[in-house]
Coordinates of C-alpha atoms in Angstrom, one line a residue:
P1 CA 3.8 48.3 0.5
L2 CA 6.9 46.4 1.4
L3 CA 6.4 47.3 5.1
W4 CA 2.8 45.9 5.0
A5 CA 4.0 42.7 3.3
D6 CA 6.7 42.3 6.0
L7 CA 4.0 42.7 8.7
W8 CA 1.6 40.4 6.9
R9 CA 3.9 37.4 6.4
P10 CA 4.5 36.4 10.1
W11 CA 0.8 36.9 10.8
C12 CA -0.1 34.5 8.0
S13 CA 2.4 32.0 9.2
S14 CA 0.9 32.2 12.7
L15 CA -2.5 31.7 11.3
R16 CA -1.4 28.6 9.5
V17 CA -0.2 27.1 12.8
I18 CA -3.5 28.0 14.4
L19 CA -5.5 26.4 11.6
C20 CA -3.3 23.3 11.9
L21 CA -4.0 23.1 15.7
V22 CA -7.7 23.6 15.1
G23 CA -7.6 20.9 12.4
Q24 CA -5.9 18.5 14.8
A25 CA -8.7 19.2 17.4
V26 CA -11.3 18.5 14.7
L27 CA -9.6 15.2 13.9
R28 CA -9.4 14.2 17.5
Q29 CA -13.1 14.8 17.8
A30 CA -13.7 12.7 14.7
H31 CA -11.6 9.9 16.2
S32 CA -13.6 10.0 19.4
S33 CA -16.8 9.2 17.5
V34 CA -15.3 5.9 16.3
P35 CA -15.7 3.0 18.8
P36 CA -12.7 0.9 20.0
Q37 CA -11.9 -2.3 18.2
P38 CA -13.4 -5.3 20.0
V39 CA -11.6 -8.4 21.0
P40 CA -13.7 -11.2 19.4
P41 CA -14.9 -14.1 21.7
L42 CA -12.3 -16.8 21.9
L43 CA -14.5 -19.8 21.2
Q44 CA -16.0 -18.0 18.2
T45 CA -12.6 -17.4 16.7
L46 CA -11.4 -21.0 17.3
Q47 CA -14.6 -22.5 15.7
R48 CA -14.3 -20.2 12.7
Y49 CA -10.6 -21.1 12.4
L50 CA -11.5 -24.8 12.3
T51 CA -14.2 -24.1 9.7
A52 CA -11.6 -22.2 7.6
L53 CA -9.3 -25.2 7.7
E54 CA -11.9 -27.7 6.4
P55 CA -11.4 -27.0 2.7
L56 CA -7.6 -27.2 3.2
L57 CA -7.0 -30.3 5.3
P58 CA -7.7 -34.0 4.8
P59 CA -10.1 -35.4 7.5
D60 CA -7.4 -37.1 9.6
E61 CA -5.2 -34.0 9.9
L62 CA -8.3 -31.9 10.6
Q63 CA -9.2 -34.2 13.4
H64 CA -5.7 -33.9 14.9
T65 CA -5.9 -30.1 14.7
R66 CA -9.4 -30.1 16.2
K67 CA -8.1 -31.8 19.4
I68 CA -5.2 -29.2 19.7
V69 CA -7.7 -26.3 19.2
Q70 CA -10.2 -27.7 21.8
K71 CA -7.4 -28.1 24.4
F72 CA -6.3 -24.6 23.8
G73 CA -9.8 -23.2 24.2
C74 CA -11.0 -25.4 27.1
P75 CA -12.2 -23.8 30.3
G76 CA -9.3 -22.7 32.5
G77 CA -6.9 -23.4 29.7
L78 CA -4.1 -21.3 28.1
G79 CA -6.4 -19.7 25.6
E80 CA -8.7 -18.3 28.2
K81 CA -5.7 -16.8 30.1
L82 CA -4.3 -15.1 27.0
Q83 CA -7.8 -13.9 26.1
R84 CA -8.2 -12.2 29.5
E85 CA -4.9 -10.4 28.9
L86 CA -6.0 -9.3 25.5
I87 CA -9.2 -7.8 26.9
K88 CA -7.1 -5.9 29.5
R89 CA -4.8 -4.7 26.8
A90 CA -7.8 -3.5 24.8
K91 CA -9.1 -1.4 27.8
H92 CA -5.7 0.3 28.3
S93 CA -4.6 0.9 24.7
H94 CA -5.6 3.0 21.7
N95 CA -6.0 -0.2 19.7
W96 CA -5.2 -3.7 21.0
I97 CA -3.7 -5.1 17.8
S98 CA -2.7 -2.3 15.3
D99 CA 0.7 -1.5 16.8
W100 CA 1.5 -5.2 17.2
W101 CA 0.4 -5.8 13.6
V102 CA 2.5 -3.0 12.1
Q103 CA 5.5 -4.1 14.1
W104 CA 5.1 -7.8 13.2
A105 CA 3.9 -7.6 9.6
Y106 CA 6.0 -4.7 8.4
L107 CA 8.7 -3.3 10.7
E108 CA 10.2 -6.7 11.7
C109 CA 9.9 -8.1 8.2
R110 CA 13.4 -8.2 6.6
Q111 CA 12.5 -8.6 3.0
P112 CA 13.1 -5.7 0.6
L113 CA 10.4 -3.1 0.5
A114 CA 10.6 -3.1 -3.3
V115 CA 8.2 -5.6 -4.8
H116 CA 7.6 -7.5 -1.5
S117 CA 5.9 -4.7 0.5
N118 CA 5.3 -1.4 -1.2
P119 CA 2.1 -1.3 -3.3
A120 CA 2.1 0.7 -6.5
I121 CA -0.8 2.3 -8.3
S122 CA -0.6 3.0 -12.0
L123 CA -3.0 5.6 -13.3
P124 CA -4.2 6.3 -16.9
N125 CA -1.7 8.1 -19.1
R126 CA -1.9 11.8 -19.3
D127 CA -1.9 13.6 -22.7
F128 CA 1.8 14.5 -23.0
T129 CA 4.8 12.7 -24.4
D130 CA 7.8 15.0 -23.6
W131 CA 9.5 16.6 -20.6
R132 CA 7.6 19.9 -21.1
G133 CA 4.2 18.2 -20.5
Q134 CA 5.8 16.2 -17.7
L135 CA 6.8 19.3 -15.7
V136 CA 3.5 21.1 -16.3
F137 CA 1.5 18.0 -15.0
A138 CA 4.0 17.5 -12.2
S139 CA 3.4 21.1 -11.1
K140 CA -0.3 20.6 -10.9
L141 CA 0.1 17.3 -9.1
I142 CA 2.3 18.9 -6.4
A143 CA -0.3 21.7 -6.0
G144 CA -3.1 19.1 -5.7
V145 CA -1.3 17.1 -3.0
L146 CA -0.6 20.3 -1.1
D147 CA -4.2 21.3 -1.4
F148 CA -5.2 17.9 0.1
K149 CA -2.7 18.3 2.9
A150 CA -4.2 21.7 3.7
Q151 CA -7.6 20.1 4.1
V152 CA -6.1 17.5 6.4
D153 CA -4.2 20.1 8.5
S154 CA -7.1 22.4 8.9
G155 CA -9.6 19.6 9.7
K156 CA -11.7 20.3 6.6
L157 CA -11.2 16.9 5.1
A158 CA -14.7 15.3 5.0
L159 CA -15.3 12.5 7.5
E160 CA -15.6 9.2 5.6
Y161 CA -18.3 6.7 6.2
M162 CA -18.9 3.0 5.4
R163 CA -22.3 1.5 5.7
G164 CA -23.5 4.6 7.5
Q165 CA -20.7 4.3 10.1
P166 CA -18.0 6.9 10.5
L167 CA -14.5 5.8 9.7
C168 CA -11.2 6.5 11.6
M169 CA -9.3 9.3 9.9
E170 CA -6.0 8.9 11.9
L171 CA -3.9 7.7 9.0
F172 CA -4.3 10.8 6.9
P173 CA -2.0 13.2 8.8
Q174 CA 0.7 10.4 9.0
L175 CA 0.9 10.2 5.2
F176 CA 2.9 13.4 5.0
S177 CA 6.5 14.1 6.2
S178 CA 6.9 10.5 7.3
C179 CA 9.5 7.8 6.5
R180 CA 10.5 4.3 7.4
I181 CA 14.0 4.1 9.0
P182 CA 16.0 0.8 8.5
G183 CA 17.5 -1.0 11.5
P184 CA 19.6 -4.1 11.9
K185 CA 16.8 -6.1 13.6
H186 CA 13.7 -4.1 13.0
D187 CA 12.7 -0.8 11.4
H188 CA 10.8 2.2 12.8
V189 CA 8.7 5.0 11.3
V190 CA 9.4 8.7 11.9
H191 CA 6.7 11.4 11.5
Y192 CA 7.9 15.0 11.1
G193 CA 4.5 16.5 10.2
R194 CA 4.1 18.7 13.3
P195 CA 2.0 21.9 12.9
R196 CA 4.7 24.0 14.5
R197 CA 7.8 24.2 12.3
G198 CA 6.8 21.2 10.2
P199 CA 8.8 20.5 7.0
A200 CA 8.0 22.9 4.2
H201 CA 9.8 21.0 1.4
I202 CA 9.3 18.0 -0.9
T203 CA 12.0 15.9 -2.5
V204 CA 12.3 15.9 -6.2
V205 CA 14.5 13.2 -7.9
R206 CA 15.5 13.2 -11.5
N207 CA 18.3 11.2 -13.2
Y208 CA 19.1 9.7 -9.7
Q209 CA 19.7 13.2 -8.3
F210 CA 17.8 14.4 -5.3
F211 CA 16.7 18.0 -4.7
Q212 CA 15.1 19.8 -1.8
L213 CA 12.2 22.0 -3.1
D214 CA 10.5 24.4 -0.7
V215 CA 6.8 24.5 -1.6
Y216 CA 5.7 27.3 0.8
N217 CA 6.3 31.0 0.6
S218 CA 7.7 32.8 3.6
D219 CA 4.2 33.8 4.6
G220 CA 3.1 30.1 4.8
T221 CA 1.1 30.1 1.6
P222 CA 1.8 27.2 -0.8
L223 CA 3.6 27.9 -4.0
T224 CA 1.3 28.4 -7.0
E225 CA 1.5 26.0 -10.0
S226 CA 3.5 28.5 -12.0
Q227 CA 6.0 29.0 -9.2
I228 CA 6.3 25.2 -8.8
H229 CA 6.8 24.9 -12.6
A230 CA 9.5 27.5 -12.6
Q231 CA 11.3 25.6 -9.8
L232 CA 11.0 22.2 -11.6
L233 CA 12.6 23.9 -14.7
R234 CA 15.5 24.9 -12.5
I235 CA 15.8 21.3 -11.2
R236 CA 15.9 20.0 -14.8
S237 CA 18.6 22.5 -15.7
Q238 CA 20.7 21.2 -12.8
S239 CA 20.2 17.5 -13.6
W240 CA 21.0 17.0 -17.3
K241 CA 23.3 14.0 -16.7
T242 CA 22.4 10.9 -14.8
D243 CA 24.3 10.4 -11.6
K244 CA 26.8 7.6 -11.7
Q245 CA 25.8 6.4 -8.3
P246 CA 22.0 5.8 -7.8
M247 CA 21.8 6.3 -4.1
G248 CA 18.1 5.5 -3.9
I249 CA 18.7 1.9 -4.9
L250 CA 20.2 1.3 -1.4
T251 CA 16.7 1.5 0.0
S252 CA 15.7 -1.5 -2.2
E253 CA 18.0 -3.8 -0.3
H254 CA 17.2 -6.5 2.3
R255 CA 16.3 -4.6 5.4
H256 CA 19.2 -6.0 7.5
T257 CA 21.7 -5.1 4.7
W258 CA 20.3 -1.7 4.2
G259 CA 20.3 -1.1 8.0
Q260 CA 24.0 -1.7 8.1
A261 CA 24.7 0.4 5.0
Y262 CA 22.5 3.2 6.5
T263 CA 24.7 3.3 9.6
R264 CA 27.8 3.6 7.4
L265 CA 26.2 6.2 5.2
L266 CA 25.2 8.5 8.1
R267 CA 28.7 8.6 9.5
D268 CA 29.5 11.4 7.0
K269 CA 27.9 14.8 7.9
I270 CA 27.0 15.6 4.3
N271 CA 25.3 12.2 3.8
K272 CA 23.4 12.6 7.1
E273 CA 22.0 16.0 6.1
S274 CA 20.9 14.8 2.7
V275 CA 19.2 11.6 4.1
R276 CA 17.4 13.6 6.8
L277 CA 16.1 16.1 4.3
I278 CA 14.7 13.2 2.2
E279 CA 13.1 11.6 5.3
K280 CA 11.6 14.8 6.5
S281 CA 10.2 15.9 3.2
I282 CA 6.4 16.1 2.8
F283 CA 6.5 13.6 0.0
T284 CA 8.8 12.6 -3.0
L285 CA 8.3 13.4 -6.6
C286 CA 10.1 11.1 -9.1
L287 CA 10.6 12.5 -12.6
D288 CA 11.2 9.4 -14.6
S289 CA 12.9 9.2 -18.0
P290 CA 10.9 7.6 -20.9
V291 CA 11.1 3.8 -21.3
M292 CA 11.1 1.8 -24.5
R293 CA 7.7 1.7 -26.1
I294 CA 6.2 -1.9 -26.4
S295 CA 3.0 -3.4 -27.7
D296 CA -0.3 -2.0 -26.3
E297 CA -1.1 -5.4 -24.9
K298 CA 2.0 -5.3 -22.6
Y299 CA 2.1 -1.6 -22.0
S300 CA -0.1 -1.5 -18.9
S301 CA 2.0 -4.3 -17.3
R302 CA 5.2 -2.4 -18.1
M303 CA 3.9 0.8 -16.6
A304 CA 2.7 -0.9 -13.5
A305 CA 6.2 -2.4 -13.1
Q306 CA 7.8 1.0 -13.6
I307 CA 5.8 2.5 -10.8
L308 CA 6.5 -0.6 -8.6
H309 CA 10.2 -0.8 -8.9
G310 CA 11.5 1.6 -11.5
G311 CA 12.4 -1.0 -14.1
G312 CA 15.9 -1.8 -12.9
T313 CA 19.3 -0.2 -12.5
F314 CA 19.5 0.8 -16.2
S315 CA 16.1 2.4 -16.0
N316 CA 14.4 4.5 -13.3
S317 CA 15.0 2.5 -10.1
G318 CA 17.6 5.1 -9.0
N319 CA 14.8 7.6 -8.9
R320 CA 13.2 5.9 -5.8
W321 CA 13.6 6.2 -2.1
F322 CA 11.5 3.1 -1.1
D323 CA 11.4 4.0 2.6
K324 CA 9.4 7.2 1.9
T325 CA 5.7 7.0 2.7
L326 CA 4.5 8.7 -0.5
Q327 CA 6.3 8.7 -3.8
F328 CA 4.5 10.2 -6.8
V329 CA 6.0 9.1 -10.2
V330 CA 5.6 11.1 -13.4
G331 CA 7.2 9.8 -16.6
E332 CA 8.0 11.8 -19.7
D333 CA 5.8 9.5 -21.8
G334 CA 2.6 10.5 -19.9
S335 CA 2.7 7.6 -17.4
W336 CA 2.2 8.3 -13.7
G337 CA 1.3 6.7 -10.5
L338 CA 2.0 6.4 -6.8
L339 CA 4.2 4.1 -4.7
Y340 CA 3.6 4.0 -1.0
E341 CA 5.2 2.4 2.1
H342 CA 2.8 0.1 3.8
A343 CA 3.7 0.5 7.5
T344 CA 2.1 4.0 7.5
A345 CA -0.4 3.9 4.6
E346 CA -3.4 1.8 3.6
G347 CA -5.2 1.6 0.3
P348 CA -8.5 3.4 1.2
P349 CA -6.8 6.7 2.4
I350 CA -4.5 6.6 -0.6
S351 CA -7.5 6.3 -2.9
T352 CA -9.1 9.3 -1.2
L353 CA -5.9 11.3 -1.8
L354 CA -5.7 10.2 -5.5
D355 CA -9.3 11.1 -6.1
H356 CA -8.7 14.6 -4.7
V357 CA -5.6 15.1 -6.8
L358 CA -7.5 13.9 -10.0
E359 CA -10.3 16.4 -9.3
Y360 CA -7.8 19.2 -8.6
C361 CA -6.1 18.5 -11.9
K362 CA -9.3 19.2 -13.8
K363 CA -9.4 22.8 -12.5
P364 CA -7.6 25.6 -14.4
D365 CA -4.8 27.5 -12.5
R366 CA -6.3 30.9 -11.7
V367 CA -3.9 31.9 -9.0
R368 CA -1.4 34.6 -10.0
A369 CA 2.1 33.9 -8.8
P370 CA 3.5 36.7 -6.6
L371 CA 6.5 38.6 -8.0
I372 CA 8.8 37.3 -5.2
P373 CA 12.1 35.7 -6.2
L374 CA 12.4 32.1 -5.0
P375 CA 15.5 30.4 -3.7
M376 CA 17.2 27.9 -6.0
P377 CA 16.2 24.3 -5.2
K378 CA 18.9 22.7 -3.2
K379 CA 20.7 19.7 -4.6
L380 CA 21.4 17.0 -2.1
Y381 CA 25.0 15.6 -2.2
F382 CA 26.4 12.3 -1.0
Y383 CA 30.0 11.4 -0.2
I384 CA 30.6 7.9 -1.5
N385 CA 33.6 6.0 -0.1
S386 CA 34.7 2.5 -1.0
E387 CA 32.3 0.9 1.5
I388 CA 29.3 2.8 0.2
K389 CA 30.3 2.1 -3.4
W390 CA 30.4 -1.6 -2.5
D391 CA 27.0 -1.4 -0.9
L392 CA 25.6 0.2 -4.0
E393 CA 27.0 -2.4 -6.3
M394 CA 25.5 -5.2 -4.3
A395 CA 22.2 -3.4 -4.1
K396 CA 22.1 -2.9 -7.9
Q397 CA 22.8 -6.6 -8.5
N398 CA 20.2 -7.7 -6.0
L399 CA 17.5 -5.4 -7.3
D400 CA 18.0 -6.5 -10.9
I401 CA 17.7 -10.1 -9.8
L402 CA 14.5 -9.3 -7.9
I403 CA 13.0 -7.4 -10.8
N404 CA 13.9 -10.1 -13.3
D405 CA 12.3 -12.7 -11.0
L406 CA 8.9 -10.8 -10.9
D407 CA 6.3 -11.6 -13.5
I408 CA 3.5 -9.0 -13.9
K409 CA 0.4 -9.3 -16.0
C410 CA -2.1 -6.5 -16.0
F411 CA -5.4 -6.7 -18.0
N412 CA -8.7 -4.9 -18.4
F413 CA -11.6 -7.3 -18.2
Q414 CA -14.2 -5.6 -20.4
H415 CA -17.1 -8.1 -20.6
F416 CA -18.9 -6.8 -17.5
G417 CA -18.2 -4.9 -14.3
K418 CA -19.8 -4.5 -10.9
E419 CA -23.1 -3.2 -12.2
F420 CA -23.8 -6.6 -13.8
V421 CA -23.1 -8.4 -10.5
K422 CA -25.3 -6.0 -8.6
Q423 CA -28.2 -6.8 -10.9
L424 CA -27.8 -10.4 -9.9
K425 CA -28.2 -9.2 -6.3
L426 CA -24.7 -10.5 -5.4
S427 CA -21.7 -8.8 -3.9
P428 CA -19.2 -7.8 -6.7
N429 CA -16.2 -8.3 -4.4
S430 CA -17.3 -11.8 -3.4
F431 CA -18.2 -12.7 -7.0
I432 CA -14.7 -11.8 -8.1
Q433 CA -13.2 -13.7 -5.2
V434 CA -15.0 -16.8 -6.4
A435 CA -13.7 -16.3 -9.9
I436 CA -10.1 -16.0 -8.6
Q437 CA -10.5 -19.2 -6.6
L438 CA -12.0 -21.0 -9.6
A439 CA -9.1 -19.8 -11.8
Y440 CA -6.5 -21.0 -9.2
Y441 CA -8.2 -24.4 -8.9
R442 CA -8.2 -24.8 -12.7
V443 CA -4.5 -24.0 -12.9
H444 CA -3.3 -26.0 -9.9
S445 CA -6.1 -28.6 -9.3
E446 CA -6.3 -27.6 -5.6
V447 CA -7.4 -24.8 -3.4
C448 CA -5.0 -22.9 -1.2
A449 CA -4.9 -20.5 1.7
A450 CA -5.9 -17.1 0.3
C451 CA -6.5 -13.7 1.9
D452 CA -8.4 -10.7 0.9
I453 CA -8.1 -7.4 2.9
A454 CA -10.8 -6.0 5.1
S455 CA -10.5 -2.4 6.4
L456 CA -11.0 -2.0 10.1
R457 CA -11.4 1.8 10.0
M458 CA -14.8 1.6 11.6
F459 CA -12.8 1.2 14.8
R460 CA -10.4 3.7 16.4
G461 CA -6.8 3.1 15.1
G462 CA -8.0 0.1 13.1
R463 CA -5.9 -1.1 10.2
T464 CA -6.9 -4.3 8.4
D465 CA -7.8 -8.0 8.9
Y466 CA -7.9 -10.9 6.5
I467 CA -10.9 -12.4 4.8
R468 CA -10.1 -16.0 4.3
S469 CA -10.9 -18.1 1.3
P470 CA -11.8 -20.7 0.2
T471 CA -14.9 -21.7 2.1
N472 CA -16.7 -25.0 2.1
Q473 CA -19.3 -23.5 -0.1
M474 CA -16.7 -22.2 -2.5
L475 CA -15.0 -25.6 -2.8
S476 CA -18.4 -27.3 -3.4
F477 CA -19.1 -24.8 -6.2
I478 CA -15.7 -25.2 -7.8
R479 CA -15.9 -29.1 -7.8
A480 CA -19.4 -29.2 -9.1
F481 CA -19.1 -26.3 -11.6
D482 CA -21.0 -28.0 -14.4
D483 CA -23.9 -29.3 -12.3
D484 CA -26.1 -27.2 -10.1
A485 CA -23.7 -24.3 -10.6
V486 CA -25.9 -21.2 -10.2
S487 CA -27.3 -22.3 -6.9
L488 CA -23.9 -23.3 -5.6
L489 CA -22.4 -20.0 -6.9
R490 CA -24.9 -18.0 -4.9
E491 CA -24.1 -20.0 -1.8
A492 CA -20.3 -19.5 -2.3
V493 CA -20.7 -15.7 -2.9
D494 CA -23.1 -15.3 0.1
A495 CA -20.7 -17.3 2.3
Y496 CA -17.8 -15.1 1.3
S497 CA -19.9 -12.0 1.9
I498 CA -20.7 -13.2 5.4
L499 CA -16.9 -13.6 6.1
T500 CA -16.4 -10.1 4.8
E501 CA -19.1 -8.7 7.1
Q502 CA -17.5 -10.5 10.1
S503 CA -14.1 -9.0 9.3
L504 CA -15.4 -5.5 8.8
M505 CA -17.1 -5.7 12.2
G506 CA -13.9 -6.7 13.9
Q507 CA -14.8 -10.3 14.2
G508 CA -12.2 -11.8 11.8
I509 CA -10.0 -14.6 13.0
D510 CA -6.5 -13.8 11.9
R511 CA -5.7 -10.7 13.9
H512 CA -7.2 -12.3 16.9
L513 CA -5.1 -15.4 16.5
L514 CA -2.0 -13.2 16.0
G515 CA -2.9 -11.3 19.1
L516 CA -3.1 -14.5 21.2
K517 CA 0.2 -15.6 19.8
L518 CA 2.0 -12.3 20.5
Q519 CA 0.5 -12.1 24.0
A520 CA 2.0 -15.5 24.8
I521 CA 5.4 -14.3 23.4
E522 CA 5.2 -11.0 25.4
E523 CA 4.5 -13.0 28.6
G524 CA 7.6 -15.2 28.0
L525 CA 5.5 -18.3 27.6
S526 CA 6.2 -21.3 25.4
L527 CA 4.5 -20.9 22.0
P528 CA 1.0 -22.6 22.3
R529 CA 0.7 -25.9 20.3
I530 CA -2.0 -24.4 18.2
F531 CA 0.6 -22.1 16.6
M532 CA 3.2 -25.0 16.3
D533 CA 0.7 -27.2 14.5
T534 CA 1.4 -27.8 10.8
A535 CA -2.2 -26.8 10.0
Y536 CA -1.5 -23.2 11.2
G537 CA 1.6 -23.1 9.0
L538 CA -0.5 -24.2 6.0
A539 CA -3.3 -21.8 6.9
T540 CA -0.9 -18.8 7.0
H541 CA 1.1 -19.7 3.9
W542 CA -0.7 -17.3 1.7
K543 CA -0.4 -18.6 -1.9
L544 CA -3.0 -16.1 -2.9
R545 CA -2.7 -12.5 -1.8
T546 CA -5.7 -10.5 -3.1
G547 CA -6.9 -7.0 -2.7
Q548 CA -9.8 -4.9 -4.0
V549 CA -8.8 -1.2 -4.3
P550 CA -11.8 0.6 -5.8
T551 CA -11.2 4.1 -7.1
N552 CA -13.1 6.6 -9.2
T553 CA -10.7 6.1 -12.1
D554 CA -9.2 3.4 -14.3
S555 CA -6.2 2.7 -12.1
V556 CA -4.6 -0.6 -11.3
M557 CA -2.7 -1.5 -8.2
C558 CA 0.0 -4.2 -8.0
F559 CA 2.3 -5.7 -5.4
G560 CA 4.4 -8.9 -5.1
P561 CA 3.2 -12.3 -3.8
L562 CA 3.5 -13.0 0.0
A563 CA 4.9 -16.5 -0.7
P564 CA 7.6 -17.5 -3.2
D565 CA 5.2 -20.1 -4.6
G566 CA 2.2 -17.8 -4.7
Y567 CA 0.4 -15.0 -6.5
A568 CA -0.8 -11.6 -5.8
V569 CA -4.1 -10.5 -7.5
C570 CA -5.3 -7.0 -7.3
Y571 CA -8.5 -5.6 -8.9
N572 CA -10.4 -2.4 -9.3
P573 CA -14.1 -2.9 -10.3
Q574 CA -15.7 -0.2 -12.4
Q575 CA -19.3 -0.1 -13.6
D576 CA -18.8 -2.1 -16.8
H577 CA -15.2 -3.4 -16.6
V578 CA -12.6 -4.6 -14.0
H579 CA -8.9 -3.8 -14.0
F580 CA -6.7 -6.7 -12.8
S581 CA -3.0 -7.2 -12.0
V582 CA -1.5 -10.6 -11.4
T583 CA 2.1 -11.1 -10.1
A584 CA 4.2 -14.2 -9.5
F585 CA 7.8 -15.1 -9.2
N586 CA 9.6 -16.7 -12.2
C587 CA 11.8 -18.7 -9.9
C588 CA 8.9 -20.9 -9.0
E589 CA 8.2 -23.4 -11.8
E590 CA 4.6 -24.0 -10.5
T591 CA 3.3 -20.5 -10.8
N592 CA 2.8 -18.4 -14.0
A593 CA 1.2 -14.9 -13.8
E594 CA 0.1 -14.9 -17.4
K595 CA -1.5 -18.3 -17.2
L596 CA -3.5 -17.4 -14.1
A597 CA -4.5 -14.1 -15.7
L598 CA -5.8 -15.9 -18.8
T599 CA -7.6 -18.5 -16.7
L600 CA -9.1 -15.8 -14.5
E601 CA -10.5 -14.0 -17.6
R602 CA -12.0 -17.3 -18.8
S603 CA -13.4 -18.1 -15.4
L604 CA -15.2 -14.7 -15.2
R605 CA -16.7 -15.3 -18.7
D606 CA -17.9 -18.8 -17.5
L607 CA -19.5 -17.3 -14.4
Q608 CA -21.3 -14.7 -16.7
E609 CA -22.4 -17.6 -18.9
L610 CA -24.2 -19.2 -16.0
F611 CA -26.6 -16.2 -15.8
Q612 CA -26.5 -15.0 -19.5
P613 CA -26.1 -18.2 -21.5
T614 CA -25.3 -17.6 -25.2
V615 CA -27.7 -19.0 -27.8

């Protein structure tokens, strides 16, 4: 029997490689069915840009900007020249804007990934309250993620559709075994998920200590839940005490600072090996210690904050490696969620992954573990000299300052959900956007540049574009709320729905304007006046960063504001309720997350009252 097992293992390993190669071929075929992303017509974008500025600018400033825009787009002008170059780029590239967008929006951004960039998803608590239940659930979670990865590798992951159109599936393989690498001027992303000799381990971190856990047997089959559980018990036995030096906190630093510390860290051979193993791992599992129990009203906000940043240097922030694409967090109190790095991942593929894991967790474990001894999980060590210790102390101070500056308010709006809005024959997303704008206007007595996210996955290599608000129709509704409100509300919702449709079809304005700007920079030209205009600065100072992340469960996503004087509002509409998170920075005296959240709840009730007046 031993001889047959020895013969069988290499054959299974080869079969795994073959299946991965077949899966890649299937994915490539799926990609080819998705059309290339179009370059919108120049004059169309410029006219829509001016329309988007109308609610934001006084008439005299708008007239000044209109002249600049007209000169930019005139026949034979600079705009036409840049447009021709963009069209050439589109013909000879996989996607004319996505690589530029990722580089400009993420990899060249120097702000910390914690709070400013990485989104967090907090999911409903599981039914355990101690470390035993934590490890049992974590074992099932790991098995579920590996099962999803197997579907991706083999090409069995179902092709996704939106409005009857196939969606690009390119991001799914990049979720695994990938990591962002810091640099002094800009970052880059590495992907180690090759079918041949791809990484076979995950990173587990507990009490600030990192471990390499191999999750495949020698024959290429994934470990069973019971095998994973046994290995997690071993990791627990090796990590009773909290490490004095939380190495993961280094990754929360300003990117320039972390890039310099990263270079110093990797000078030592032991450190370099440990860092590389973290970067190459399929994903990271963070086993968090319990946090102080607070009131039920504030609990969801506290849990979202824990997933987002770990709660600080005296809590679980040392259990994070913020550069890692996927970090699953499981707390001893039953809390759990996912933190992801945005340069590689987007909300919709992450939602698909989480839905799969949740379905997998409902199934009983019927696979018997083979009676094969497993190697002890490998603890990753770090050599800390005086320079690294100083880097750590500064990172701890800066992270605690950032965490104390962030205000998070999560709430569950229970008076109605998307079903009510659909019965009114209105778009739920557009309806909620109007409510957010109304709430902002009530708090600040003005409208502001705001962006919602539209997925461009209907196009090959597509990432996202912005849907801009407010619109003229939205502003008219907000100002005349107590008059002909129902009619104006419908116009505002319909106008926003049209903008959404335009963005989804690749006809949004923001990525096109960015492409024109970056094309001029690439050609070494002086920056066109349209981008030096104060109106462009105002239009891209996003005081409201919003995002709908619909999932099949009661999860809530949160992320930090894009502007220091702004908000981030995320929502997950369910059939009869909507989950919201609102964030703001305490350092800004003008913003207040709790006040906007309360005003948003009241605004939603007022909109409901328009259609269902109380007697």
